[in-house]
CSV table of C-alpha atoms and ligand atoms in Angstrom, one decimal:
chain,number,residue,atom,x,y,z
A,80,UNK,CA,0.0,0.0,0.0
A,81,UNK,CA,2.5,2.6,1.1
A,82,UNK,CA,6.1,2.6,-0.1
A,83,UNK,CA,8.7,2.1,2.6
A,84,UNK,CA,10.2,5.3,4.0
A,85,UNK,CA,13.8,5.4,5.0
A,86,UNK,CA,14.4,5.7,8.7
A,87,UNK,CA,15.7,9.1,9.5
A,88,UNK,CA,17.4,7.7,12.7
A,89,UNK,CA,20.0,5.7,10.8
A,90,UNK,CA,20.8,6.6,7.2
A,91,UNK,CA,23.1,3.6,6.8
A,92,UNK,CA,22.7,-0.1,7.0
A,93,UNK,CA,25.1,-2.5,8.6
A,94,UNK,CA,28.6,-3.2,7.2
A,95,UNK,CA,28.5,-6.5,5.4
A,96,UNK,CA,31.4,-8.8,6.1
A,97,UNK,CA,31.7,-11.5,3.5
A,98,UNK,CA,33.8,-14.5,4.4
A,99,UNK,CA,34.0,-18.3,3.9
A,100,UNK,CA,36.4,-21.1,3.2
A,101,UNK,CA,39.3,-20.8,0.8
A,102,UNK,CA,38.4,-21.3,-2.9
A,103,UNK,CA,34.7,-21.0,-2.2
A,104,UNK,CA,34.5,-18.2,-4.8
A,105,UNK,CA,33.7,-15.2,-2.6
A,106,UNK,CA,35.8,-13.0,-4.9
A,107,UNK,CA,33.8,-14.1,-7.9
A,108,UNK,CA,30.5,-13.6,-6.2
A,109,UNK,CA,31.6,-10.1,-5.1
A,110,UNK,CA,32.7,-9.3,-8.7
A,111,UNK,CA,29.4,-10.4,-10.1
A,112,UNK,CA,27.5,-8.3,-7.5
A,113,UNK,CA,29.6,-5.3,-8.4
A,114,UNK,CA,29.0,-5.7,-12.1
A,115,UNK,CA,25.3,-5.9,-11.6
A,116,UNK,CA,25.0,-3.3,-8.9
A,117,UNK,CA,27.8,-0.7,-9.1
A,118,UNK,CA,26.2,1.3,-6.3
A,119,UNK,CA,27.8,-1.2,-3.9
A,120,UNK,CA,31.2,-0.3,-2.6
A,121,UNK,CA,33.7,-3.1,-1.9
A,122,UNK,CA,36.6,-2.2,0.3
A,123,UNK,CA,40.1,-2.3,-1.3
A,124,UNK,CA,42.4,-4.2,1.0
A,125,UNK,CA,46.1,-3.7,1.4
A,126,UNK,CA,48.4,-6.7,0.8
A,127,UNK,CA,52.0,-7.6,0.7
A,128,UNK,CA,51.6,-10.3,-1.9
A,129,UNK,CA,52.7,-9.7,-5.4
A,130,UNK,CA,50.2,-8.5,-8.0
A,131,UNK,CA,48.9,-11.2,-10.3
A,132,UNK,CA,48.8,-10.5,-14.0
A,133,UNK,CA,46.1,-7.9,-14.7
A,134,UNK,CA,45.7,-6.7,-11.1
A,135,UNK,CA,45.8,-3.0,-10.7
A,136,UNK,CA,47.1,-1.1,-7.6
A,137,UNK,CA,44.2,0.7,-5.9
A,138,UNK,CA,41.6,-1.4,-7.8
A,139,UNK,CA,42.1,-5.0,-6.8
A,140,UNK,CA,44.4,-4.3,-3.8
A,141,UNK,CA,46.8,-1.7,-2.5
A,142,UNK,CA,50.0,-3.5,-3.1
A,143,UNK,CA,52.8,-2.6,-0.6
A,144,UNK,CA,56.0,-3.9,1.0
A,145,UNK,CA,56.1,-5.5,4.4
A,146,UNK,CA,57.6,-2.3,5.9
A,147,UNK,CA,54.9,-0.1,4.5
A,148,UNK,CA,52.2,-2.5,5.7
A,149,UNK,CA,53.6,-2.9,9.2
A,150,UNK,CA,54.0,0.9,9.5
A,151,UNK,CA,50.3,1.4,8.7
A,152,UNK,CA,49.4,-1.3,11.1
A,153,UNK,CA,51.3,0.3,13.9
A,154,UNK,CA,49.6,3.6,13.0
A,155,UNK,CA,46.2,2.0,13.5
A,156,UNK,CA,45.1,2.5,9.9
A,157,UNK,CA,43.5,-0.9,9.6
A,158,UNK,CA,40.2,-2.2,10.8
A,159,UNK,CA,41.6,-5.7,10.8
A,160,UNK,CA,44.7,-7.5,9.5
A,161,UNK,CA,45.6,-11.1,9.0
A,162,UNK,CA,48.4,-13.3,7.6
A,163,UNK,CA,46.6,-15.4,5.0
A,164,UNK,CA,47.9,-18.9,4.0
A,165,UNK,CA,50.9,-18.2,6.1
A,166,UNK,CA,52.3,-16.1,3.3
A,167,UNK,CA,51.3,-12.5,3.1
A,168,UNK,CA,49.7,-9.7,5.2
A,169,UNK,CA,46.3,-8.5,4.3
A,170,UNK,CA,44.4,-5.6,5.9
A,171,UNK,CA,41.3,-3.5,5.5
A,172,UNK,CA,41.9,0.3,5.6
A,173,UNK,CA,39.6,1.7,8.3
A,174,UNK,CA,38.9,5.3,7.2
A,175,UNK,CA,37.3,4.5,3.8
A,176,UNK,CA,35.0,2.0,5.4
A,177,UNK,CA,33.8,4.6,7.9
A,178,UNK,CA,33.4,7.2,5.2
A,179,UNK,CA,31.3,5.1,2.9
A,180,UNK,CA,29.1,3.9,5.8
A,181,UNK,CA,28.6,7.4,7.0
A,182,UNK,CA,27.5,8.4,3.5
A,183,UNK,CA,24.9,5.6,3.5
A,184,UNK,CA,26.7,3.6,0.7
A,185,UNK,CA,26.2,-0.2,0.9
A,186,UNK,CA,29.7,-1.3,2.1
A,187,UNK,CA,31.2,-4.8,1.8
A,188,UNK,CA,34.4,-6.4,3.1
A,189,UNK,CA,35.5,-9.6,1.4
A,190,UNK,CA,38.0,-11.0,3.9
A,191,UNK,CA,39.2,-14.3,5.3
A,192,UNK,CA,37.8,-15.9,8.5
A,193,UNK,CA,40.5,-14.6,10.8
A,194,UNK,CA,39.7,-11.1,9.6
A,195,UNK,CA,36.0,-11.6,10.1
A,196,UNK,CA,36.6,-12.7,13.7
A,197,UNK,CA,38.8,-9.6,14.2
A,198,UNK,CA,36.0,-7.4,12.9
A,199,UNK,CA,33.6,-9.0,15.4
A,200,UNK,CA,36.0,-8.3,18.3
A,201,UNK,CA,36.5,-4.7,17.3
A,202,UNK,CA,33.0,-3.8,16.2
A,203,UNK,CA,31.7,-2.4,19.5
A,204,UNK,CA,34.8,-0.4,20.1
A,205,UNK,CA,34.5,1.2,16.7
A,206,UNK,CA,30.8,1.7,16.8
A,207,UNK,CA,30.3,-0.5,13.8
A,208,UNK,CA,27.1,-2.5,13.2
A,209,UNK,CA,28.0,-5.6,11.1
A,210,UNK,CA,26.1,-8.3,9.3
A,211,UNK,CA,28.4,-11.4,8.9
A,212,UNK,CA,27.7,-13.4,5.7
A,213,UNK,CA,29.2,-16.8,5.2
A,214,UNK,CA,29.7,-18.0,1.6
A,215,UNK,CA,29.4,-21.8,1.6
A,216,UNK,CA,30.2,-24.3,-1.2
A,217,UNK,CA,27.4,-26.7,-2.2
A,218,UNK,CA,29.6,-29.5,-0.8
A,219,UNK,CA,33.1,-30.3,0.3
A,220,UNK,CA,33.7,-32.3,-3.0
A,221,UNK,CA,32.7,-29.3,-5.0
A,222,UNK,CA,35.1,-27.1,-3.0
A,223,UNK,CA,37.9,-29.6,-3.7
A,224,UNK,CA,37.0,-29.5,-7.4
A,225,UNK,CA,37.1,-25.7,-7.5
A,226,UNK,CA,40.4,-25.6,-5.7
A,227,UNK,CA,42.1,-28.0,-8.0
A,228,UNK,CA,40.3,-26.7,-11.1
A,229,UNK,CA,41.6,-23.1,-10.7
A,230,UNK,CA,45.1,-24.5,-11.1
A,231,UNK,CA,46.9,-21.6,-9.4
A,232,UNK,CA,48.4,-23.7,-6.6
A,233,UNK,CA,50.9,-26.6,-6.5
A,234,UNK,CA,49.6,-30.0,-5.3
A,235,UNK,CA,51.2,-29.3,-1.9
A,236,UNK,CA,49.6,-26.0,-1.6
A,237,UNK,CA,46.2,-27.5,-2.7
A,238,UNK,CA,46.5,-30.2,0.0
A,239,UNK,CA,47.3,-27.6,2.6
A,240,UNK,CA,44.4,-25.4,1.6
A,241,UNK,CA,42.0,-28.3,1.6
A,242,UNK,CA,42.9,-29.1,5.2
A,243,UNK,CA,42.4,-25.4,6.0
A,244,UNK,CA,39.1,-25.5,4.2
A,245,UNK,CA,37.8,-28.3,6.4
A,246,UNK,CA,38.4,-26.3,9.5
A,247,UNK,CA,37.0,-23.2,7.9
A,248,UNK,CA,33.7,-24.9,6.9
A,249,UNK,CA,33.0,-25.4,10.6
A,250,UNK,CA,33.0,-21.7,11.2
A,251,UNK,CA,29.6,-21.3,9.5
A,252,UNK,CA,27.7,-21.2,12.8
A,253,UNK,CA,29.6,-18.0,13.7
A,254,UNK,CA,27.8,-16.1,11.0
A,255,UNK,CA,24.4,-14.4,10.8
A,256,UNK,CA,23.6,-15.5,7.2
A,257,UNK,CA,24.8,-18.3,4.9
A,258,UNK,CA,24.7,-18.0,1.1
A,259,UNK,CA,25.4,-21.2,-0.8
A,260,UNK,CA,27.5,-20.5,-3.9
A,261,UNK,CA,26.0,-23.0,-6.2
A,262,UNK,CA,26.0,-20.6,-9.2
A,263,UNK,CA,27.8,-17.3,-9.1
A,264,UNK,CA,24.9,-15.2,-10.5
A,265,UNK,CA,22.4,-16.7,-8.0
A,266,UNK,CA,24.7,-16.2,-5.1
A,267,UNK,CA,25.3,-12.6,-6.2
A,268,UNK,CA,21.6,-11.9,-6.5
A,269,UNK,CA,20.9,-13.4,-3.1
A,270,UNK,CA,23.6,-11.1,-1.7
A,271,UNK,CA,22.0,-8.1,-3.5
A,272,UNK,CA,18.6,-8.9,-1.9
A,273,UNK,CA,20.3,-8.9,1.5
A,274,UNK,CA,21.9,-5.6,0.8
A,275,UNK,CA,18.7,-4.1,-0.6
A,276,UNK,CA,16.9,-5.1,2.5
A,277,UNK,CA,19.6,-3.9,4.8
A,278,UNK,CA,20.0,-0.5,3.2
A,279,UNK,CA,16.3,0.0,2.4
A,280,UNK,CA,16.9,0.0,-1.3
A,281,UNK,CA,13.8,-0.7,-3.5
A,282,UNK,CA,14.6,-3.7,-5.8
B,263,5GP,P1,44.0,-13.5,-2.8
B,263,5GP,O1,45.4,-13.3,-2.4
B,263,5GP,O2,43.7,-14.8,-3.5
B,263,5GP,O3,43.4,-12.3,-3.5
B,263,5GP,O4,43.2,-13.6,-1.4
B,263,5GP,C1,43.5,-14.5,-0.4
B,263,5GP,C2,42.6,-14.4,0.7
B,263,5GP,O5,42.8,-13.2,1.4
B,263,5GP,C3,41.1,-14.5,0.4
B,263,5GP,O6,40.5,-15.4,1.3
B,263,5GP,C4,40.6,-13.1,0.7
B,263,5GP,O7,39.2,-13.1,1.2
B,263,5GP,C5,41.5,-12.7,1.8
B,263,5GP,N1,41.6,-11.2,2.0
B,263,5GP,C6,41.6,-10.3,1.0
B,263,5GP,N2,41.7,-9.1,1.6
B,263,5GP,C7,41.7,-9.3,2.9
B,263,5GP,C8,41.8,-8.4,4.0
B,263,5GP,O8,41.8,-7.1,3.9
B,263,5GP,N3,41.8,-8.9,5.3
B,263,5GP,C9,41.7,-10.3,5.5
B,263,5GP,N4,41.7,-10.7,6.7
B,263,5GP,N5,41.7,-11.1,4.5
B,263,5GP,C10,41.7,-10.6,3.2
């Protein structure tokens, strides 16, 4: 009957933290969401890993040296940081997240599980309201297929990541919502419906 009116008390919805096991395809889901709904802002993380072919500084990541990263960490510039796969530092710059949320822009972090836990620990201190979204594979066998299929890791790295993935799958209960990534487009649409609901956007 009546169209929903945005609440004047809180112009912004909750920060969405997207996480899940390694190789579940959260980056792909996030990219599909962005392509379909450019009004969503996805945080650009800092990392000390080397850029892959085609990756652009400031678009995919802020690429930096260990020294640069650690200096920013000491200066309190990150919302959360983690060492991922025991190899490189990753971190979410805090100020841009706060700025986008304050402007009412749907804001997403796509981070690993350690990072998601760190955000949960710090949310109250930073006055952040957060919705934790777990991206799950349809099955463990499918996760194994995807990890091997993408062919970016050596067999030893694949075995190590699969062991990690088993532990990571058990973290689902820590999250508010689960989206099963059966097909990328469906998962991205489900995520969009969640964002639209959260930010009071008419679909
Ligand atoms: P990749 O190196 O393949 O781009 O990402 C490796 C992993 O790092 C992915 O699981 C991704 O979600 C995670 N990641 C990317 N940025 C961040 C970040 O800022 N913080 C944390 N904790 N994890 C991140």
